mmCIF file of C-alpha atoms in Angstrom:
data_model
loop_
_atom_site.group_PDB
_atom_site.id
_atom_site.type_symbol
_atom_site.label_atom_id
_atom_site.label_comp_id
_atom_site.label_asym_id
_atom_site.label_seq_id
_atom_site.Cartn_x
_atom_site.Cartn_y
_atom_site.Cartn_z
ATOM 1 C CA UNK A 1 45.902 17.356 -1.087
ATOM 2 C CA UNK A 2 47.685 14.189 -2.504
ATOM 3 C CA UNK A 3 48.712 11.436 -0.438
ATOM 4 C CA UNK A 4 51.830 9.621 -2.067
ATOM 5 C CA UNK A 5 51.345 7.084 0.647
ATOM 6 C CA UNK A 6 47.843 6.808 -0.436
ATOM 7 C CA UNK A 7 48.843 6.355 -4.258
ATOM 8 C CA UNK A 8 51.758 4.009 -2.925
ATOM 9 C CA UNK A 9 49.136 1.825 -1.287
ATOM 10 C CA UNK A 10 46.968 1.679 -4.341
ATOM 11 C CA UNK A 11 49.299 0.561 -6.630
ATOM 12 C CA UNK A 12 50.777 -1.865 -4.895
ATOM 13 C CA UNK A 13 47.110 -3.239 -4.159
ATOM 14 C CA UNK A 14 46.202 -3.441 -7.617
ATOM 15 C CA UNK A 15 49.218 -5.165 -8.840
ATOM 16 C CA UNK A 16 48.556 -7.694 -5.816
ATOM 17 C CA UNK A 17 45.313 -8.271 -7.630
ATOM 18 C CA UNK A 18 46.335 -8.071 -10.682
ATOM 19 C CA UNK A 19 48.627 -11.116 -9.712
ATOM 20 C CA UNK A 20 45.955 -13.067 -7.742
ATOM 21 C CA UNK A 21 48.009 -12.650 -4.812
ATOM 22 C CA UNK A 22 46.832 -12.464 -1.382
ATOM 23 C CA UNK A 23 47.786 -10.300 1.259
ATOM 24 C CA UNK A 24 49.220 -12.632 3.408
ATOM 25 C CA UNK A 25 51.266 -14.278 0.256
ATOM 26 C CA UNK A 26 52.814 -10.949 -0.197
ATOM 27 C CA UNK A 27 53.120 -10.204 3.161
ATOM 28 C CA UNK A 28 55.171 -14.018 3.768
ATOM 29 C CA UNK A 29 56.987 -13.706 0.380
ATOM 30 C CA UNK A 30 58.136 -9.997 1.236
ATOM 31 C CA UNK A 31 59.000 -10.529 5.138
ATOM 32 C CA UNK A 32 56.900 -8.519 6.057
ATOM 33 C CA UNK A 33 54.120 -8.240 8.713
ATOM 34 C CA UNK A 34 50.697 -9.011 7.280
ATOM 35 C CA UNK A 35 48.802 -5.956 9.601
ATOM 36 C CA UNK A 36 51.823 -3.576 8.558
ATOM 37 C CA UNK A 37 51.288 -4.620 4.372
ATOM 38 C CA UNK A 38 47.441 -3.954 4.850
ATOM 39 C CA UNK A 39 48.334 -0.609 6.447
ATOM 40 C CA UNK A 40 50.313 0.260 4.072
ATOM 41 C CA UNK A 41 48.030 -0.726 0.974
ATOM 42 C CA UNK A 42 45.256 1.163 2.898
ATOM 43 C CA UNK A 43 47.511 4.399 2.617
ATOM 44 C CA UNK A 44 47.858 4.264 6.809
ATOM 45 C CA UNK A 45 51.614 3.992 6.983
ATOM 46 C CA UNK A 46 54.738 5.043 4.846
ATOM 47 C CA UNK A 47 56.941 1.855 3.747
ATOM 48 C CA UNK A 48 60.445 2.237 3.887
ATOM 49 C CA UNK A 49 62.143 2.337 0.523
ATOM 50 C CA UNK A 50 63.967 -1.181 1.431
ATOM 51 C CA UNK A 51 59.778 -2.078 2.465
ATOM 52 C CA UNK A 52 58.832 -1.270 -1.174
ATOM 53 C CA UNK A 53 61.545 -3.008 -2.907
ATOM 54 C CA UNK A 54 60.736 -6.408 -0.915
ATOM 55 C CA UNK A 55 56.809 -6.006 -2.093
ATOM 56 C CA UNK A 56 58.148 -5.352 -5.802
ATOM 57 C CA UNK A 57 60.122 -8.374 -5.506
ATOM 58 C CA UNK A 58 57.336 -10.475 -3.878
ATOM 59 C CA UNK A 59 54.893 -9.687 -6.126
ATOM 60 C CA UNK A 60 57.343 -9.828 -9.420
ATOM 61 C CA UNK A 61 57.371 -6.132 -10.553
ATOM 62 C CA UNK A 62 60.479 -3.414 -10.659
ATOM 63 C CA UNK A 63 60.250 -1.143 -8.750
ATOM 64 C CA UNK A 64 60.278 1.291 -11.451
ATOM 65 C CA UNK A 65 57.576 -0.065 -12.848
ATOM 66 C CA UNK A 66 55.409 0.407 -9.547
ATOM 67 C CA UNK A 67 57.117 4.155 -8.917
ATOM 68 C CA UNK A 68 56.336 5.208 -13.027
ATOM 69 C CA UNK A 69 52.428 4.138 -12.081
ATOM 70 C CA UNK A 70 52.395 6.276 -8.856
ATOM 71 C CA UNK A 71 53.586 9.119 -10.564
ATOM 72 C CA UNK A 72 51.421 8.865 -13.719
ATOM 73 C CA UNK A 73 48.601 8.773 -11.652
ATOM 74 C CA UNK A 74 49.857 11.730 -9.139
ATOM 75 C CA UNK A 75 50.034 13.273 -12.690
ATOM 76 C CA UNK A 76 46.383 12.389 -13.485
ATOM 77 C CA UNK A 77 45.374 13.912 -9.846
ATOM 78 C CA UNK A 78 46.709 17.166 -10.578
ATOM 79 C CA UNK A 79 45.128 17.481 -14.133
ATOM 80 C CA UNK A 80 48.064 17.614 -15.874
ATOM 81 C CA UNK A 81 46.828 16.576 -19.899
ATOM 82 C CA UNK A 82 50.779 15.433 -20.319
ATOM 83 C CA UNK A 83 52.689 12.872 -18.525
ATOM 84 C CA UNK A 84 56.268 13.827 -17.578
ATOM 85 C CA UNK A 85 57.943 11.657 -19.613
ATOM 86 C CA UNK A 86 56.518 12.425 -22.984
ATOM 87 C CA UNK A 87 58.699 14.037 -25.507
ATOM 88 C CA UNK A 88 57.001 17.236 -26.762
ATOM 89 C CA UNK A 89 56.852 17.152 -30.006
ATOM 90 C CA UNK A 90 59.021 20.726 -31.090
ATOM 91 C CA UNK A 91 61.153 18.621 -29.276
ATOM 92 C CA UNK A 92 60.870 15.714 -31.221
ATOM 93 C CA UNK A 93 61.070 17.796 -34.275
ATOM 94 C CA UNK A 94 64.184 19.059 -33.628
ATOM 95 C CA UNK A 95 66.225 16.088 -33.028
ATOM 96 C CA UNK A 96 64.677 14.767 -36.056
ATOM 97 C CA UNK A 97 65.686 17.599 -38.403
ATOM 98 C CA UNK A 98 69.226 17.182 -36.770
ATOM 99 C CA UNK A 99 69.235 13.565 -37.147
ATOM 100 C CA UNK A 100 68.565 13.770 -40.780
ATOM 101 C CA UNK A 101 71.389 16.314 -41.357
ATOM 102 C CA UNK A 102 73.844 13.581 -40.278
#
């Protein structure tokens, strides 16, 4: 069974470390408790939406950009060989042959 909470916490971890951040520098910058960040990195507790937006603003990333890695790797968990948000390429296809008639 996934755990978005689990997949929330991960990402959010990384990009702390991808930043050279530290826990309690996120924690300060976001106004949030230290123990409840951790908890929440460690997949323990479910931040708030307002929660997650202060942690993407702490550590410098949209929020989008956070949510678009959860869900590519949710993506990866369930084996799915295509990520939502590719094109397929009939698809693709089409529009071109459309395009090119205008």
């Amino acid at each position: 069974m996934i755990l978005v909470r689990q997949e929330i916490g991960d990402v959010l971890r990384d990009f702390r470390l991808q930043k050279g951040r530290t826990l309690r520098q996120v924690a300060s910058k976001a106004s949030v408790a230290l123990g409840y960040l951790s908890e929440v990195e460690r997949g323990q507790k479910e931040a708030s939406s307002e929660i997650l937006a202060s942690v993407a603003e702490a550590l410098d990333v949209p929020i989008s950009t956070i949510m678009r890695e959860v869900g590519d790797r949710i993506s990866v968990i369930e084996g799915l060989q295509v990520f939502p948000d590719v094109v397929p390429d009939d698809l693709v296809a089409s529009m071109e042959t459309q395009l090119s008639l205008h």
